[in-house]
Short mmCIF file of C-alpha atoms (C1' of nucleotides) in Angstrom, two decimals:
data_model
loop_
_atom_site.label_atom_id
_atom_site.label_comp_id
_atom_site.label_asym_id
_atom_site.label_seq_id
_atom_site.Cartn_x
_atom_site.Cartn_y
_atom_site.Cartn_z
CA UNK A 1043 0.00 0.00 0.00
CA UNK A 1044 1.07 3.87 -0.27
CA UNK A 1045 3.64 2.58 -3.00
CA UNK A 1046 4.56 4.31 -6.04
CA UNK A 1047 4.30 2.15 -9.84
CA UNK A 1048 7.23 1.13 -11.53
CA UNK A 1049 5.97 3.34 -14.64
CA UNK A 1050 6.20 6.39 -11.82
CA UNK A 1051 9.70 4.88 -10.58
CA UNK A 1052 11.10 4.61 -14.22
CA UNK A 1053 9.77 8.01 -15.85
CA UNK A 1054 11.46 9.60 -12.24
CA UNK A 1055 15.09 7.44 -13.55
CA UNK A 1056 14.63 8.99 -16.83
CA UNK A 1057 13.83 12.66 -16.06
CA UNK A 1058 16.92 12.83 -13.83
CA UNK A 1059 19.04 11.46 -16.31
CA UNK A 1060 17.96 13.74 -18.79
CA UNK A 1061 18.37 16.83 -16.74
CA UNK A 1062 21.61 15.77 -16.02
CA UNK A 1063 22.70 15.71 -19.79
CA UNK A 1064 21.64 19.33 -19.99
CA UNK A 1065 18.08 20.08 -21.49
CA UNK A 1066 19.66 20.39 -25.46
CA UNK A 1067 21.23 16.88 -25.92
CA UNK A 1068 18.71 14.11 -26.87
CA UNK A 1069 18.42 11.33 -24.37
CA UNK A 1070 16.93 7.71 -26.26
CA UNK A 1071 14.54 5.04 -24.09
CA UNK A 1072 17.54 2.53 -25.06
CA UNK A 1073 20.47 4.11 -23.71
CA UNK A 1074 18.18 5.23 -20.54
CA UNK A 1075 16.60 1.55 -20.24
CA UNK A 1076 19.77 -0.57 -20.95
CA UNK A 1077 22.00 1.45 -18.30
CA UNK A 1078 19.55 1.05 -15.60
CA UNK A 1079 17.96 -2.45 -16.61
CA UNK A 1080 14.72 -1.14 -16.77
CA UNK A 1081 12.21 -2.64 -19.46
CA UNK A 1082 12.27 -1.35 -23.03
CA UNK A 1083 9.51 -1.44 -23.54
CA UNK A 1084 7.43 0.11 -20.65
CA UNK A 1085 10.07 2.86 -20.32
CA UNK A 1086 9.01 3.10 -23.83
CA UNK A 1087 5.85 3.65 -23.20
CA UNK A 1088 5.67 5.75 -19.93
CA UNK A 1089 8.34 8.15 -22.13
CA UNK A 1090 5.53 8.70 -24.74
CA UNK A 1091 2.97 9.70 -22.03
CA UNK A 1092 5.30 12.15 -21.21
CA UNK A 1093 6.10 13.70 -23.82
CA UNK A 1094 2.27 13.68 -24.97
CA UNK A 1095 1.58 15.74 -21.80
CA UNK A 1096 4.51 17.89 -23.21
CA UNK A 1097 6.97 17.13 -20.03
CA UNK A 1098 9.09 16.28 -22.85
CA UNK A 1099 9.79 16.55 -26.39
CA UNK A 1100 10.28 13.73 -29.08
CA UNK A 1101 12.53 13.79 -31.93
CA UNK A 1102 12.07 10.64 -34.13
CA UNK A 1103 14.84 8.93 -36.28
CA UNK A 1104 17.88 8.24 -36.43
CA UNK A 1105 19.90 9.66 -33.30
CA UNK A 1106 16.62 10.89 -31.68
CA UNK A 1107 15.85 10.64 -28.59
CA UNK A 1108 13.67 12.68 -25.59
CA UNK A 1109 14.86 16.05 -24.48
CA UNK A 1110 13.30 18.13 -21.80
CA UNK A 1111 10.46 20.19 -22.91
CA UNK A 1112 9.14 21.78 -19.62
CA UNK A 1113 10.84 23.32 -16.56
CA UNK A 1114 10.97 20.35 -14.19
CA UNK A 1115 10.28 22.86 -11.01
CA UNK A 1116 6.81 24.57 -12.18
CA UNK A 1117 4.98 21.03 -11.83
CA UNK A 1118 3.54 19.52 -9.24
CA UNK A 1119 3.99 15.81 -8.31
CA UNK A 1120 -0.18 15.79 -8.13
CA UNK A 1121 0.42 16.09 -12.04
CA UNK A 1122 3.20 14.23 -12.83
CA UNK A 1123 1.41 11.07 -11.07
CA UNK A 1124 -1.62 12.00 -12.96
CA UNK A 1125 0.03 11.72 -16.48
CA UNK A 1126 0.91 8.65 -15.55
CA UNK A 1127 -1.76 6.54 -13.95
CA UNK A 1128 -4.00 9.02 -15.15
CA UNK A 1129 -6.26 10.95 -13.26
CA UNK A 1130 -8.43 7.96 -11.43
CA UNK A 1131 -5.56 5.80 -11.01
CA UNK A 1132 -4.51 7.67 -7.92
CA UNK A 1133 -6.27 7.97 -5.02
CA UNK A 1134 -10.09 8.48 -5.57
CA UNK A 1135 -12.75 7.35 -2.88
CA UNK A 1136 -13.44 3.43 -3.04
CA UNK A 1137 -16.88 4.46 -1.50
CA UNK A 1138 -17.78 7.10 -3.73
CA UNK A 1139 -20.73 5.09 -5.79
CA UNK A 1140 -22.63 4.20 -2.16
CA UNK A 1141 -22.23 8.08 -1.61
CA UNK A 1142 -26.32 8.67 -1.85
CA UNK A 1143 -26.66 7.17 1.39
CA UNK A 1144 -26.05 9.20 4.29
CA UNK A 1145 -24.13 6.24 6.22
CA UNK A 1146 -21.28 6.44 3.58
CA UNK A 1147 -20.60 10.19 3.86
CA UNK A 1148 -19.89 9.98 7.36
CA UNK A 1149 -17.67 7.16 7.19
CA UNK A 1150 -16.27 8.36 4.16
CA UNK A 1151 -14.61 10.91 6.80
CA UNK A 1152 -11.11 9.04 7.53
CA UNK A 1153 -10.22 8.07 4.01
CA UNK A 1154 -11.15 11.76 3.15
CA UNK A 1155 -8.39 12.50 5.40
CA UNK A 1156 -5.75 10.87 4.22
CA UNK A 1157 -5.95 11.74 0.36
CA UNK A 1158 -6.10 15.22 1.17
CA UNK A 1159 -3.37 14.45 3.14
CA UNK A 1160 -1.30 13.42 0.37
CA UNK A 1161 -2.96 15.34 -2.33
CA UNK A 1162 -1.90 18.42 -0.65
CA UNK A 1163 1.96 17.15 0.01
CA UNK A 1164 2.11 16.62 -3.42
CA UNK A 1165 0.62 19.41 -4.29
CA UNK A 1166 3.40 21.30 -3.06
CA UNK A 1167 6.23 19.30 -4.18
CA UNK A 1168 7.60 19.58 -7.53
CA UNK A 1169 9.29 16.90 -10.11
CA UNK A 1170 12.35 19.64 -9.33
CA UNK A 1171 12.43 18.65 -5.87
CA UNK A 1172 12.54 14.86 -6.67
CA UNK A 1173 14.72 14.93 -9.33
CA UNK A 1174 17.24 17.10 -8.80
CA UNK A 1175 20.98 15.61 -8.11
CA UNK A 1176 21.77 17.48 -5.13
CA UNK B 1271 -1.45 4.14 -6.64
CA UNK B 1272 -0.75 5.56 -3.35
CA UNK B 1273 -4.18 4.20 -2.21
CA UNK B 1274 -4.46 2.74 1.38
CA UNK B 1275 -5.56 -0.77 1.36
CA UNK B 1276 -9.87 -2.09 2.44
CA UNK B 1277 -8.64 -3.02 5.61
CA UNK B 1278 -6.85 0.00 6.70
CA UNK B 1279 -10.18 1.53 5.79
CA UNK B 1280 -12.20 -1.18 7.78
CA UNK B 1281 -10.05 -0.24 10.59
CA UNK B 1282 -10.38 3.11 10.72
CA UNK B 1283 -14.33 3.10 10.23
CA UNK B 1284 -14.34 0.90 13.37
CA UNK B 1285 -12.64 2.68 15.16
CA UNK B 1286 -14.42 6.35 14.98
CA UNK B 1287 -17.38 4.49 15.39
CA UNK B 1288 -16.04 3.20 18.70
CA UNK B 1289 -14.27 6.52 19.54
CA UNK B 1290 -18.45 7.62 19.07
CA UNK B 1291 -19.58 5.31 21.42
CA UNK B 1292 -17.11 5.83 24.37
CA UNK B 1293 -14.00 3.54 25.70
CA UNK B 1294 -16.35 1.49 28.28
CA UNK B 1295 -18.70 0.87 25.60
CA UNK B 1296 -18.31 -2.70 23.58
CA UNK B 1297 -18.82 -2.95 20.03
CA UNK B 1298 -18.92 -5.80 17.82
CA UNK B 1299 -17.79 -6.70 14.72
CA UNK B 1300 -21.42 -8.22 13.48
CA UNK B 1301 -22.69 -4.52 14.70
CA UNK B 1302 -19.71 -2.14 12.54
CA UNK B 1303 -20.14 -4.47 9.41
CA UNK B 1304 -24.12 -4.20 9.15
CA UNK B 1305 -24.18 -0.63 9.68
CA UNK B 1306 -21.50 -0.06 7.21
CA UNK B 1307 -22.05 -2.83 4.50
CA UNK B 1308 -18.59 -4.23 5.89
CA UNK B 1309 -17.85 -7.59 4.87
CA UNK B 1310 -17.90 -9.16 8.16
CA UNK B 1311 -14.86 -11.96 7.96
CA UNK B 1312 -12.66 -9.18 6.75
CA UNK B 1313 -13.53 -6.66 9.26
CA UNK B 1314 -13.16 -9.75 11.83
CA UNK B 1315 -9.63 -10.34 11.13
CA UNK B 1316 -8.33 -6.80 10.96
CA UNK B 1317 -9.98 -5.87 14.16
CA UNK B 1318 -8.10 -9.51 15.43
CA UNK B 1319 -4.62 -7.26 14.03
CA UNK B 1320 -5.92 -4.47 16.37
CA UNK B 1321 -6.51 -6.97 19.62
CA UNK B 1322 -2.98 -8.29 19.32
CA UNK B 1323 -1.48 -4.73 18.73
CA UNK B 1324 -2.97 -3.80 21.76
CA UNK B 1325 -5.06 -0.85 20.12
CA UNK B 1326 -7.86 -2.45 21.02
CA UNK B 1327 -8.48 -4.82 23.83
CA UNK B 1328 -11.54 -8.00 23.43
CA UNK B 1329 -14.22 -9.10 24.86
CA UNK B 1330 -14.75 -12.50 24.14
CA UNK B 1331 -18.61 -14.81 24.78
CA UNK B 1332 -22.27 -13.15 24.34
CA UNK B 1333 -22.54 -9.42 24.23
CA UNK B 1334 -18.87 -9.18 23.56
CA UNK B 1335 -17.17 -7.19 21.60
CA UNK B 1336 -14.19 -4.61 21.17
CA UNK B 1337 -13.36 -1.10 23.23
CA UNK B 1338 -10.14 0.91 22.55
CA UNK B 1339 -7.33 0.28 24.97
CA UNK B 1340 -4.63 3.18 23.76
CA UNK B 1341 -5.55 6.49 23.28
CA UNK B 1342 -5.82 7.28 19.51
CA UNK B 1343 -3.72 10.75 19.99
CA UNK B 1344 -0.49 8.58 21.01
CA UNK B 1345 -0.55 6.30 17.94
CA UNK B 1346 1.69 7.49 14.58
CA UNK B 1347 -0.41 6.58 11.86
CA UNK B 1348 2.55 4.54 10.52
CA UNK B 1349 2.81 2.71 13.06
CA UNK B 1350 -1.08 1.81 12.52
CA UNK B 1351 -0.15 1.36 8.76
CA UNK B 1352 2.24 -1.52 10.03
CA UNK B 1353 0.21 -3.19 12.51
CA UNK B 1354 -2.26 -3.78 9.55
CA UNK B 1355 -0.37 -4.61 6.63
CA UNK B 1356 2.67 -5.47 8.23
CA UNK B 1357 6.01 -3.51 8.48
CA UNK B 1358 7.17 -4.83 4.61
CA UNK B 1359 3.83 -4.08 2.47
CA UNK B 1360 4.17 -0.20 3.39
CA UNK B 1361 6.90 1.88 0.70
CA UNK B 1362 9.12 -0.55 0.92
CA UNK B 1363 12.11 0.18 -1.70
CA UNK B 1364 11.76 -2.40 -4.57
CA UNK B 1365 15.44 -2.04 -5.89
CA UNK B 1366 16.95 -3.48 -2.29
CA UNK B 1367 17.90 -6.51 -3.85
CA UNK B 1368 20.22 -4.44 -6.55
CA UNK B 1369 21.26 -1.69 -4.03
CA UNK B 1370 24.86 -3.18 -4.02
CA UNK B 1371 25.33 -2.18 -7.83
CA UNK B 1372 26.60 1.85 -7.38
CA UNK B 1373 24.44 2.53 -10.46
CA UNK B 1374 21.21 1.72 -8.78
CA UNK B 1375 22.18 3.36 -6.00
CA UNK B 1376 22.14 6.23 -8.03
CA UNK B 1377 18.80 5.91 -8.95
CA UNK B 1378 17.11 5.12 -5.76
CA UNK B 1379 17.54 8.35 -4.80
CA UNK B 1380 14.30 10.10 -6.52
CA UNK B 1381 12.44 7.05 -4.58
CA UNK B 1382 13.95 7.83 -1.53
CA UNK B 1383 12.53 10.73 -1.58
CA UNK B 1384 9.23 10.00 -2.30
CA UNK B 1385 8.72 7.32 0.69
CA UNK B 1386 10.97 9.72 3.36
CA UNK B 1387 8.16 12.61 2.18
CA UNK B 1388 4.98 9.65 2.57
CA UNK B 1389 6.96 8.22 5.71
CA UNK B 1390 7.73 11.82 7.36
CA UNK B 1391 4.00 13.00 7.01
CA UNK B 1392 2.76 10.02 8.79
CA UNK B 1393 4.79 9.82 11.54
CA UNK B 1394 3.39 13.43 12.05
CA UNK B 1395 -0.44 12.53 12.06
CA UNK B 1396 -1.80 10.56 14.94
CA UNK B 1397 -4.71 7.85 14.56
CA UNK B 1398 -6.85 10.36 16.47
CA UNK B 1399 -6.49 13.36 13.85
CA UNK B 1400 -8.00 10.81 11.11
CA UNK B 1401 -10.45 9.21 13.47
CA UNK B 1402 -11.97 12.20 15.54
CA UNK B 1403 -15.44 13.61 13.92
CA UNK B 1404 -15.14 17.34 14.41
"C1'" DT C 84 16.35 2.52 -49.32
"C1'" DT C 85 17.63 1.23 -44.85
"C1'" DA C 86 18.37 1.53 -40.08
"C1'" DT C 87 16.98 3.76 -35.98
"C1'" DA C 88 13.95 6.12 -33.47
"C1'" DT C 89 9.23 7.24 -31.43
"C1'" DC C 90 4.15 5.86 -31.32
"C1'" DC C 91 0.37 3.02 -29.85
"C1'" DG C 92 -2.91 -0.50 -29.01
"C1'" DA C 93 -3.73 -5.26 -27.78
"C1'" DC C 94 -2.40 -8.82 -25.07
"C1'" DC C 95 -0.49 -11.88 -21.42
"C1'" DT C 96 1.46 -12.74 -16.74
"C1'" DA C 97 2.56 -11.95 -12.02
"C1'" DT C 98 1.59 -9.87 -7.80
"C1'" DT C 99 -1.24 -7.88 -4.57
"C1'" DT C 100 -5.56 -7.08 -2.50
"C1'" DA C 101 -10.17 -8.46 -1.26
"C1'" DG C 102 -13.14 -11.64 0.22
"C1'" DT C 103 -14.80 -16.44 1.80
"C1'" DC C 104 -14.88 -20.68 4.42
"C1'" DC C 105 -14.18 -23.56 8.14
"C1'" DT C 106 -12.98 -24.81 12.62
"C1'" DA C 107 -11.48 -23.58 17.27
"C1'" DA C 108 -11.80 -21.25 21.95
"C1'" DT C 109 -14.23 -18.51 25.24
"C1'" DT C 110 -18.06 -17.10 27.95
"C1'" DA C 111 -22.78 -15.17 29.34
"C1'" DA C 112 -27.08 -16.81 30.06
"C1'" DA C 113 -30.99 -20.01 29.76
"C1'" DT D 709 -24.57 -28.10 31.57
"C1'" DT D 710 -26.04 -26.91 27.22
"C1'" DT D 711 -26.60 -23.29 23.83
"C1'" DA D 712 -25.84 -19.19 21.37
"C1'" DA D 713 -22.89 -15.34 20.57
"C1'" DT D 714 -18.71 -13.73 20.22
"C1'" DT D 715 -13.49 -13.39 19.13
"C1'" DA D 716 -9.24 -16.16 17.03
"C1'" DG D 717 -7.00 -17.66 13.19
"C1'" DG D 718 -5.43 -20.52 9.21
"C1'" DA D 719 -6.35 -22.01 4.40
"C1'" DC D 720 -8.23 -20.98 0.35
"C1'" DT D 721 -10.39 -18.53 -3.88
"C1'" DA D 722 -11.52 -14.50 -6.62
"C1'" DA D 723 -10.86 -9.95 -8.29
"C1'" DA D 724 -8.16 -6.07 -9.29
"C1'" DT D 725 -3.98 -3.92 -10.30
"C1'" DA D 726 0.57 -3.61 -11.96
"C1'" DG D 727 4.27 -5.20 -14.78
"C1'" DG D 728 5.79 -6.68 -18.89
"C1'" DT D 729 5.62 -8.29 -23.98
"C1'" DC D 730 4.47 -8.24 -28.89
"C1'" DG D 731 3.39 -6.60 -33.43
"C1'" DG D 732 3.05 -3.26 -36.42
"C1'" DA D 733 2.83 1.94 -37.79
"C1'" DT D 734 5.09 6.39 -38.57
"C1'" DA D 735 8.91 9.53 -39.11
"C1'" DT D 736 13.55 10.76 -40.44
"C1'" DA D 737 18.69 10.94 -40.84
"C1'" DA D 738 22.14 8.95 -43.52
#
DNA sequence: TTATATCCGACCTATTTAGTCCTAATTAAA
DNA sequence: TTTAATTAGGACTAAATAGGTCGGATATAA
């Protein structure tokens, strides 16, 4: 419970890489996936979710490769995980269909608590703050 | 992702509902998972978790039941995290097994960072601030 | 034209979580 | 002393999620 995916783990590996190559030199899912032994193919595929959302930009061909398209430290980690595992994926009431009945709203109360609890940490954290070297 | 498990949620439904009724009060299990569509052998053996944690002390024969036994306001909620689901299923770091390869090491870091920020938050946050009603 | 990239959906597999079943052990009360 | 109500707890099955794979399409530098 309270873990992260590997898609979230991987895209994380691959963002810090890139900013440390500078954001002007191309960065390709095979040179990020085979020095870290991550899977080609879902690196592959988290990368193109990324740079759909415009994180990061794609340059196809030959010696292409990801660069960084977006200033790592205006987003918040509520987004980032949202790209990802899109916006249900993460942390939405298990009890929200019962919610008609009066019952469920109040016990609804605890879990309430804790999402907003980690919505708002992670609303004010940015992908700077986890990716950054230092 | 990041989503506490049913029986965390079990648990804490029980126990504002107790907190409700007083700590000389019992209440059963048959009683918290009819009022709350609970599935009853599930809520029975993560209230068991709470007996043998001591959070909670039993009351065993006709008109049993459960009352709390610690006050909610000294419990972390990570502790409560790992009397449920044990101290491993809670952010555990998946690339242990690799950590002696300096590479990985590397990229555990953005991880890290992630769980110390989950981990740090709920050692701040008692069982009582997610249980009380007001 | 070819090799090397990203793109993208469909699919399979493994792991985790949720839920069920069955059988004690204990105890209040008829 | 029997019965019914309750907690205790292990073994098992089912459902949901996450992780990973495959096949083919598109773009482009050389």
């Amino acid at each position: 419970m309270l873990k992260i995916t590997r898609k979230v783990e991987y895209a994380l590996i691959a963002l810090s890489q890139m900013q440390l190559k500078g954001n002007k030199s191309l960065t390709s899912v095979k040179e990020i996936s085979q020095q870290n032994g991550i899977p080609y193919e879902l690196l592959a595929k988290t990368m193109q979710l990324l740079a759909r959302a415009e994180i990061v930009e794609a340059v196809k061909g030959p010696h292409g490769g990801y660069r960084l398209k977006k200033d790592p430290s205006i987003i918040k980690m509520t987004t980032f995980f949202e790209i990802i595992e899109g916006p249900m994926g993460f942390m939405d009431c298990s009890f929200d269909t019962d919610c008609d009945q009066i019952q469920s709203c109040a016990i609804r109360t605890p879990i309430q608590r804790i999402n907003d609890s980690i919505r708002n940490m992670f609303n004010n954290i940015s992908l700077q703050d986890i990716t950054m070297l230092s």
